[in-house]
Coordinates of N, CA and C in Angstrom, one line a residue:
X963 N 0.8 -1.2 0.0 CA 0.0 0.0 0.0 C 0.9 1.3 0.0
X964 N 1.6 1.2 0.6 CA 2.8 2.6 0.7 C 3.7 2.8 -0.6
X965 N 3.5 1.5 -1.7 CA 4.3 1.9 -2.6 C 3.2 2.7 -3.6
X966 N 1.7 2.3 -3.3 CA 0.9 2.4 -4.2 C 1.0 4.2 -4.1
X967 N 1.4 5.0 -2.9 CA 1.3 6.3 -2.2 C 2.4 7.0 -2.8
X968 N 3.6 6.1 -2.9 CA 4.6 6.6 -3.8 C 4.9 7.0 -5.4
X969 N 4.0 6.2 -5.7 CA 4.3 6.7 -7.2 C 3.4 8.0 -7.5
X970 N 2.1 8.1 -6.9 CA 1.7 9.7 -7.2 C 2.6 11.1 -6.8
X971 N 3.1 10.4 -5.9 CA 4.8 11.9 -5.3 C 5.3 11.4 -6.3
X972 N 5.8 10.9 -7.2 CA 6.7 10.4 -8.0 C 6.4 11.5 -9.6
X973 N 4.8 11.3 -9.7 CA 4.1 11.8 -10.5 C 4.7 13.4 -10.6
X974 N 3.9 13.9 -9.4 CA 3.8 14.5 -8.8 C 5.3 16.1 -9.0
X975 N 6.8 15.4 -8.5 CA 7.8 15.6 -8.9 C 8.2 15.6 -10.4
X976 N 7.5 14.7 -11.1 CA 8.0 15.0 -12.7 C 7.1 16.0 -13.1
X977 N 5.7 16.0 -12.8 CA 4.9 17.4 -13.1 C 5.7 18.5 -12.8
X978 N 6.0 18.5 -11.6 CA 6.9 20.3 -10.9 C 8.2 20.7 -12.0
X979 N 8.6 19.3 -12.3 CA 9.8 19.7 -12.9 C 9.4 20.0 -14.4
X980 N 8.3 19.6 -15.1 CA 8.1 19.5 -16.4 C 7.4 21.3 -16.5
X981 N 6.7 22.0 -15.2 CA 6.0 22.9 -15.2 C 7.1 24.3 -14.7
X982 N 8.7 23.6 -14.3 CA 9.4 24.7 -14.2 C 10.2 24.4 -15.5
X983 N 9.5 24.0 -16.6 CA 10.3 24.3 -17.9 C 11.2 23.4 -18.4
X984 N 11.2 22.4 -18.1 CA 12.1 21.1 -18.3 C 11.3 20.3 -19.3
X985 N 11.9 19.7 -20.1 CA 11.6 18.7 -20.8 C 11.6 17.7 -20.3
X986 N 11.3 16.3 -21.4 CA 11.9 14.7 -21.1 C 13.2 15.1 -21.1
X987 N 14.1 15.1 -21.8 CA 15.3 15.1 -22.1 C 16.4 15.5 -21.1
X988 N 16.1 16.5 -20.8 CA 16.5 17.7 -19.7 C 16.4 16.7 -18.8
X989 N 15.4 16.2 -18.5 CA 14.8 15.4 -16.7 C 15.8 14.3 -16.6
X990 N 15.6 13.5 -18.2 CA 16.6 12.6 -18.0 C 18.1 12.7 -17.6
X991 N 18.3 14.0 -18.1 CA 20.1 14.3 -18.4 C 20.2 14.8 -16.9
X992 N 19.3 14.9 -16.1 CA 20.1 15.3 -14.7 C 20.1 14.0 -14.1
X993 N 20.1 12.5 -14.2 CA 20.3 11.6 -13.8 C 22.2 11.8 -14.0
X994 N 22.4 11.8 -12.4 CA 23.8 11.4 -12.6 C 23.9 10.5 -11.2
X995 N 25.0 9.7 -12.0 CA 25.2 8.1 -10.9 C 25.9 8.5 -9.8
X996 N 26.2 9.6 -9.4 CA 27.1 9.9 -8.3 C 26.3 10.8 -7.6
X997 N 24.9 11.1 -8.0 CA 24.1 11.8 -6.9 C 23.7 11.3 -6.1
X998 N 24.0 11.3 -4.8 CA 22.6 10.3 -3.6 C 22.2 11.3 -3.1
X999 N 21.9 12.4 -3.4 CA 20.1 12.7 -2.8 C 19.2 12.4 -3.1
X1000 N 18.4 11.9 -2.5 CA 17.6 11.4 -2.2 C 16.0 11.8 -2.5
X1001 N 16.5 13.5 -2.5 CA 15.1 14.3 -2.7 C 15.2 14.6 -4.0
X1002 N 16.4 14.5 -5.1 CA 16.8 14.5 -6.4 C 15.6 13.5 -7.4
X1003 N 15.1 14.1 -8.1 CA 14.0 13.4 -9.0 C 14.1 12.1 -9.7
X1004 N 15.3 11.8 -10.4 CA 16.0 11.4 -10.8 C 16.4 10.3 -10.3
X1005 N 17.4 10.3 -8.6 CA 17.0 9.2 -7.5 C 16.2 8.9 -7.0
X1006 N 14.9 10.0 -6.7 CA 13.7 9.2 -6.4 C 13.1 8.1 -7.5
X1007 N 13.4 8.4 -8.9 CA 12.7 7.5 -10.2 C 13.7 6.0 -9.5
X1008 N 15.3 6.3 -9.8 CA 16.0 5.2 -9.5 C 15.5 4.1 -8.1
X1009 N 15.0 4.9 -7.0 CA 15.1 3.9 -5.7 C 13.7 3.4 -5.5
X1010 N 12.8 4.1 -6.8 CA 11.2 3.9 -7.0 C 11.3 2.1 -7.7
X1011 N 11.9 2.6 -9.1 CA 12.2 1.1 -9.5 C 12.5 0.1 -8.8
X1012 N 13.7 0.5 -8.0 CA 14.2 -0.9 -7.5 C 14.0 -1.2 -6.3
X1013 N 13.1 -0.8 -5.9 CA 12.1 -1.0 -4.4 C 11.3 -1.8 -5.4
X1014 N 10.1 -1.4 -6.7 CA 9.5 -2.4 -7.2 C 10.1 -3.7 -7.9
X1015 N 11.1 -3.5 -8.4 CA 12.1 -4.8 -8.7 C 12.1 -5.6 -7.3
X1016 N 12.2 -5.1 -6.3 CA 12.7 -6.3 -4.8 C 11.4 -6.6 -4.4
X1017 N 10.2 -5.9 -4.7 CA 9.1 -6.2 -4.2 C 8.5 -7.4 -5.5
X1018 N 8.6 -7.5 -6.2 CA 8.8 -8.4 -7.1 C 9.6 -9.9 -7.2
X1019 N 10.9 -9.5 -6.4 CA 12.2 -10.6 -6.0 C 11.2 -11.4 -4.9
X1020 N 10.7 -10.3 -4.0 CA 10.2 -11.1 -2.7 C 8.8 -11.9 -2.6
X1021 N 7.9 -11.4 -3.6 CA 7.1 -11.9 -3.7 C 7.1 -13.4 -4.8
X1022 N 8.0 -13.2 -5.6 CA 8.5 -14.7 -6.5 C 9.2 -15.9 -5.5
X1023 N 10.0 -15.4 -4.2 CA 10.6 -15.8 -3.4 C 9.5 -16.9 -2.5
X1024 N 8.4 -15.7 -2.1 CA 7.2 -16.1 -1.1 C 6.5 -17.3 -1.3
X1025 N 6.1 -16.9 -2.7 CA 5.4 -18.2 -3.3 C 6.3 -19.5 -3.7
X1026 N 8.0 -19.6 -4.1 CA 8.3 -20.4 -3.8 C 8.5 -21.3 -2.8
X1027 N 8.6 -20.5 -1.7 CA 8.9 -21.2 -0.3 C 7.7 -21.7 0.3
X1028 N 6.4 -21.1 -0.1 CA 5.2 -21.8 0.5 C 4.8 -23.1 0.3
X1029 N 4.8 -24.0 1.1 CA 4.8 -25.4 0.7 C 3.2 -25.8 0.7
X1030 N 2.5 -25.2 1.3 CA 0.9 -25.4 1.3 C 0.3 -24.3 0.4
X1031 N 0.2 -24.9 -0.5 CA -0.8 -24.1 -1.7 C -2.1 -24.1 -1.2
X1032 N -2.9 -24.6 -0.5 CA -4.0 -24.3 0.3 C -4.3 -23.9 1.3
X1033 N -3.0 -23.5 1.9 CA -3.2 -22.4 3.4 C -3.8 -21.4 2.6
X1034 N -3.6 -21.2 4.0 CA -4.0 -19.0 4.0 C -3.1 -18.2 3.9
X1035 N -1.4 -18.7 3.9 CA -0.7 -18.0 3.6 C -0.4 -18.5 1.8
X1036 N -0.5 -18.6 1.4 CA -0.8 -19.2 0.4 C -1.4 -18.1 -0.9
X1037 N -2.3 -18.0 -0.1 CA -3.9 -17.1 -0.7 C -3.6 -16.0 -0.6
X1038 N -2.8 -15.8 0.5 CA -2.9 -14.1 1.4 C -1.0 -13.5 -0.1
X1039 N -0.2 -14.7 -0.4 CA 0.4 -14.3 -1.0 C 0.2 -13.9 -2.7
X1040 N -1.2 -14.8 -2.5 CA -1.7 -14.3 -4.4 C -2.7 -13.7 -4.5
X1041 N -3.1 -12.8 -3.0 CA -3.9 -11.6 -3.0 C -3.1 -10.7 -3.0
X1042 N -1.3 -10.9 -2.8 CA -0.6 -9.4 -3.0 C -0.2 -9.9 -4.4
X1043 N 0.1 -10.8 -5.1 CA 0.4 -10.5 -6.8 C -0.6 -10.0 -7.4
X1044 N -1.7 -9.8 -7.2 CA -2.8 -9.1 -7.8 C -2.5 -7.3 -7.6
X1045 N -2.3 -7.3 -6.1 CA -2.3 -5.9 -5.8 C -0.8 -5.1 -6.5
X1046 N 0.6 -6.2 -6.6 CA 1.6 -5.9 -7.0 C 1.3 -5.9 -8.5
X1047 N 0.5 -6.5 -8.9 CA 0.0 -6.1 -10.9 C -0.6 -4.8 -10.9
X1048 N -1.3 -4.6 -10.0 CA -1.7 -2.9 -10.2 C -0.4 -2.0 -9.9
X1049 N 0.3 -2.4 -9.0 CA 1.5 -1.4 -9.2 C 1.9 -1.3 -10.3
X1050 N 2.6 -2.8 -10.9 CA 3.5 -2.4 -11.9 C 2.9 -1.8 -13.1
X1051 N 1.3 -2.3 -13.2 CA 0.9 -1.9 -14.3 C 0.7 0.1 -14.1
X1052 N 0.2 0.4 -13.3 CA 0.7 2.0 -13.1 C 2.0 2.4 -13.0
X1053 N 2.6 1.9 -12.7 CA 4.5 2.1 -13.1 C 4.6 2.1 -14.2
X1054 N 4.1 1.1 -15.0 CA 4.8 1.2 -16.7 C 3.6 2.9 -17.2
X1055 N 2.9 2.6 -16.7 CA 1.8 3.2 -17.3 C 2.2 5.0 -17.4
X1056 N 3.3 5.1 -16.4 CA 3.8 6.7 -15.7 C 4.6 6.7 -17.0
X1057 N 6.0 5.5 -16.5 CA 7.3 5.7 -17.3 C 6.8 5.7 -19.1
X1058 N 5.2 4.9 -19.5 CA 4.9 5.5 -20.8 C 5.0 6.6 -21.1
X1059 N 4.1 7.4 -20.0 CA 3.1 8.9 -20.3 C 4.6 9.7 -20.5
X1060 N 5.6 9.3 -20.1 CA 6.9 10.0 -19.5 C 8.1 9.8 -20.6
X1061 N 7.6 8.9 -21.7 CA 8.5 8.3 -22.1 C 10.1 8.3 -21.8
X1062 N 10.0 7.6 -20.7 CA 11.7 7.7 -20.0 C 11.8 5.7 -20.2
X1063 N 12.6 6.1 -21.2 CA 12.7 4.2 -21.6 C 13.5 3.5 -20.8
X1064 N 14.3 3.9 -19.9 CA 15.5 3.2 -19.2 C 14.3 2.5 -18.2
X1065 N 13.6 3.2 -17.3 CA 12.5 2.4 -16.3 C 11.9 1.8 -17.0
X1066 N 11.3 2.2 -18.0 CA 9.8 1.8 -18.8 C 10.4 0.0 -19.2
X1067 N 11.4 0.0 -19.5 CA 12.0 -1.6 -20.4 C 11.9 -2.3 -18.6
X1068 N 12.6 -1.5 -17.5 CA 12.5 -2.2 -16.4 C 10.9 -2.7 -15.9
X1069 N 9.8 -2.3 -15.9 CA 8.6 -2.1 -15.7 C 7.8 -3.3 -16.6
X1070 N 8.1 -3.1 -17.8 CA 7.5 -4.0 -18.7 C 8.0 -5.3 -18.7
X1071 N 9.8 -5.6 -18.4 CA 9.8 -6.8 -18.2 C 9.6 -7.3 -16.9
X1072 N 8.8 -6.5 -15.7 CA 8.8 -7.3 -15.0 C 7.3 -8.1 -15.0
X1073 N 6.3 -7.0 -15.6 CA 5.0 -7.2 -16.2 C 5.0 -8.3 -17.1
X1074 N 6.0 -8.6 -17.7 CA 6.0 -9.9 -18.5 C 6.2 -10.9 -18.2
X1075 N 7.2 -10.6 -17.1 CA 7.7 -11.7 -16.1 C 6.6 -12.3 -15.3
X1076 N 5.3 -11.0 -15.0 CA 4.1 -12.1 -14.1 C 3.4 -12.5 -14.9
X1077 N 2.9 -12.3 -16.1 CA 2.0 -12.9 -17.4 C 2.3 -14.0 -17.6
X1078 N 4.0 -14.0 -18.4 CA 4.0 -15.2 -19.1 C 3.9 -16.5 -18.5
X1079 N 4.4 -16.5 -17.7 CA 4.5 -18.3 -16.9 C 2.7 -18.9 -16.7
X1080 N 1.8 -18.0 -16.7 CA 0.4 -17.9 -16.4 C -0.1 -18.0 -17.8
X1081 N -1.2 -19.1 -16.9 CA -2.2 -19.0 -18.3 C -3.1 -18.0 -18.6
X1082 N -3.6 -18.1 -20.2 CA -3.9 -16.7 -20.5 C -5.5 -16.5 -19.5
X1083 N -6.2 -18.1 -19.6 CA -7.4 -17.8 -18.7 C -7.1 -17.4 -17.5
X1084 N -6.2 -17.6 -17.0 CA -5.8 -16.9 -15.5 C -5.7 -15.7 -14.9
X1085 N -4.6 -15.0 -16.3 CA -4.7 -13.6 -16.6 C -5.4 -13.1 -16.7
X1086 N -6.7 -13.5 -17.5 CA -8.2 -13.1 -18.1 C -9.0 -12.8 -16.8
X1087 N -8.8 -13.9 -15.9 CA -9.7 -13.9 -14.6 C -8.7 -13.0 -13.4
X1088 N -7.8 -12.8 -13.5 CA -7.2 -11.5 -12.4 C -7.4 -10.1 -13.1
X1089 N -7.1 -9.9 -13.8 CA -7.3 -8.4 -14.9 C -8.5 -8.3 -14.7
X1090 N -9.8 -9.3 -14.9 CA -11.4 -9.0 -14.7 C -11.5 -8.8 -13.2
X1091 N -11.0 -9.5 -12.3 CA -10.9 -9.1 -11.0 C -10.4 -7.3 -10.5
X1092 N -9.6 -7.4 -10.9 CA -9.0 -5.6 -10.5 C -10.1 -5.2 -11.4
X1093 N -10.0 -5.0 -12.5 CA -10.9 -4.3 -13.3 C -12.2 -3.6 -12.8
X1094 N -13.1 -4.5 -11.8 CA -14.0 -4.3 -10.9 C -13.9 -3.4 -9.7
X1095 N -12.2 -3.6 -9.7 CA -11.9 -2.6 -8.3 C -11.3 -1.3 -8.4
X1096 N -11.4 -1.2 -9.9 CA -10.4 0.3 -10.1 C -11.4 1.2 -10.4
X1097 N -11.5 2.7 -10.4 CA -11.9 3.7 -10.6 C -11.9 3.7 -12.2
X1098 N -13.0 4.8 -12.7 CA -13.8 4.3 -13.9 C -12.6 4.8 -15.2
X1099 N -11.6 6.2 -14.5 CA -10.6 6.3 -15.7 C -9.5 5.0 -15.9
X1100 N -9.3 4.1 -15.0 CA -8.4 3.6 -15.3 C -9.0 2.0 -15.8
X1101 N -10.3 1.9 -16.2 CA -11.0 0.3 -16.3 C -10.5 0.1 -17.5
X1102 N -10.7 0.9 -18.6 CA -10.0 0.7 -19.8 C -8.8 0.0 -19.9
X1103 N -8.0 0.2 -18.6 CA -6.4 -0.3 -19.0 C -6.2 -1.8 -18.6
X1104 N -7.2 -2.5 -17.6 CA -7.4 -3.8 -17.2 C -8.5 -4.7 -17.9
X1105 N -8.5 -4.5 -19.5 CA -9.1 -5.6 -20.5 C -7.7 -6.5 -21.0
X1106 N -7.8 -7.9 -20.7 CA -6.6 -8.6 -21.0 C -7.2 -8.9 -22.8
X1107 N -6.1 -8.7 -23.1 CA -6.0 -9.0 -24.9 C -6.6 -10.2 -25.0
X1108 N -7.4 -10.3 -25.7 CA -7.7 -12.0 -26.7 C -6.2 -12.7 -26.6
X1109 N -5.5 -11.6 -27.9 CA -4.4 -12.1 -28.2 C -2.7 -12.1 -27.9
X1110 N -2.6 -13.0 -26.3 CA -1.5 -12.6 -25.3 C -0.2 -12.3 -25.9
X1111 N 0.2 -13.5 -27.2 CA 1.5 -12.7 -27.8 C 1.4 -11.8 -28.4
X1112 N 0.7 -10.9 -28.9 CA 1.1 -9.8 -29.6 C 0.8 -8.9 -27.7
X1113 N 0.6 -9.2 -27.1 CA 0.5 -8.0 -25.8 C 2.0 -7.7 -25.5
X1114 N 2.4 -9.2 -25.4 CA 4.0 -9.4 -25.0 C 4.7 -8.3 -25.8

């Protein structure tokens, strides 16, 4: 839930910076690898990603190690891959609007990473699931394709 909080300040900061006259280009070029502040836009995009990359690590981790597919821990961990698809899928969805391709390629393959191993009815039935629970501008973006390889 706190990551879902994060990405609107995330927003948020690329708006301020796009409205004090900055471009994409510009935004991107102030990424330098030797900045650690922290309040820097730039490392906030950086430590945004790879907070959702480890939240990703840990949840592939989770479900390996659960030995009872019928507990409740179990369930309780593929009630958070549903909630972590809504992240990622608003992650890619920013780094689109944003066209910043260095996250956007991180974002998408991780989105591909939860699709493919899954069947497409499965996909079909979690996407219709969120779909029901999202607010009416974003229902459009939780219709799963007919046709899963060309989504890929």
């Amino acid at each position: 839930e706190k990551v879902i909080k994060m990405l609107p300040l995330l927003m948020e900061s690329y708006k301020d910076l796009k409205d004090s006259g900055h471009d994409d280009k510009s935004i991107q070029a102030m990424a330098d690898p030797d900045n650690e502040d922290p309040t820097a836009h730039p490392r906030q995009q950086e430590l945004f990603i790879s907070f959702v990359e480890k939240l990703d690590d840990e949840l592939y981790k989770a479900l390996q190690f659960t030995v009872d597919v019928y507990g409740a821990e179990y369930q309780e961990i593929l009630g958070n891959s549903s909630k972590f698809l809504v992240v990622l899928k608003r992650t890619l969805h920013f780094f689109e609007e944003t066209n910043q391709v260095q996250q956007l390629g991180v974002a998408a393959l991780r989105l591909m990473e939860q699709l493919y191993y899954k069947p497409d009815v499965l996909n079909s039935a979690v996407y219709e699931a969120i779909q029901h629970s999202q607010s009416e501008e974003e229902k459009d973006q939780w219709v799963f394709p007919s046709d899963s390889c060309a989504f890929m």
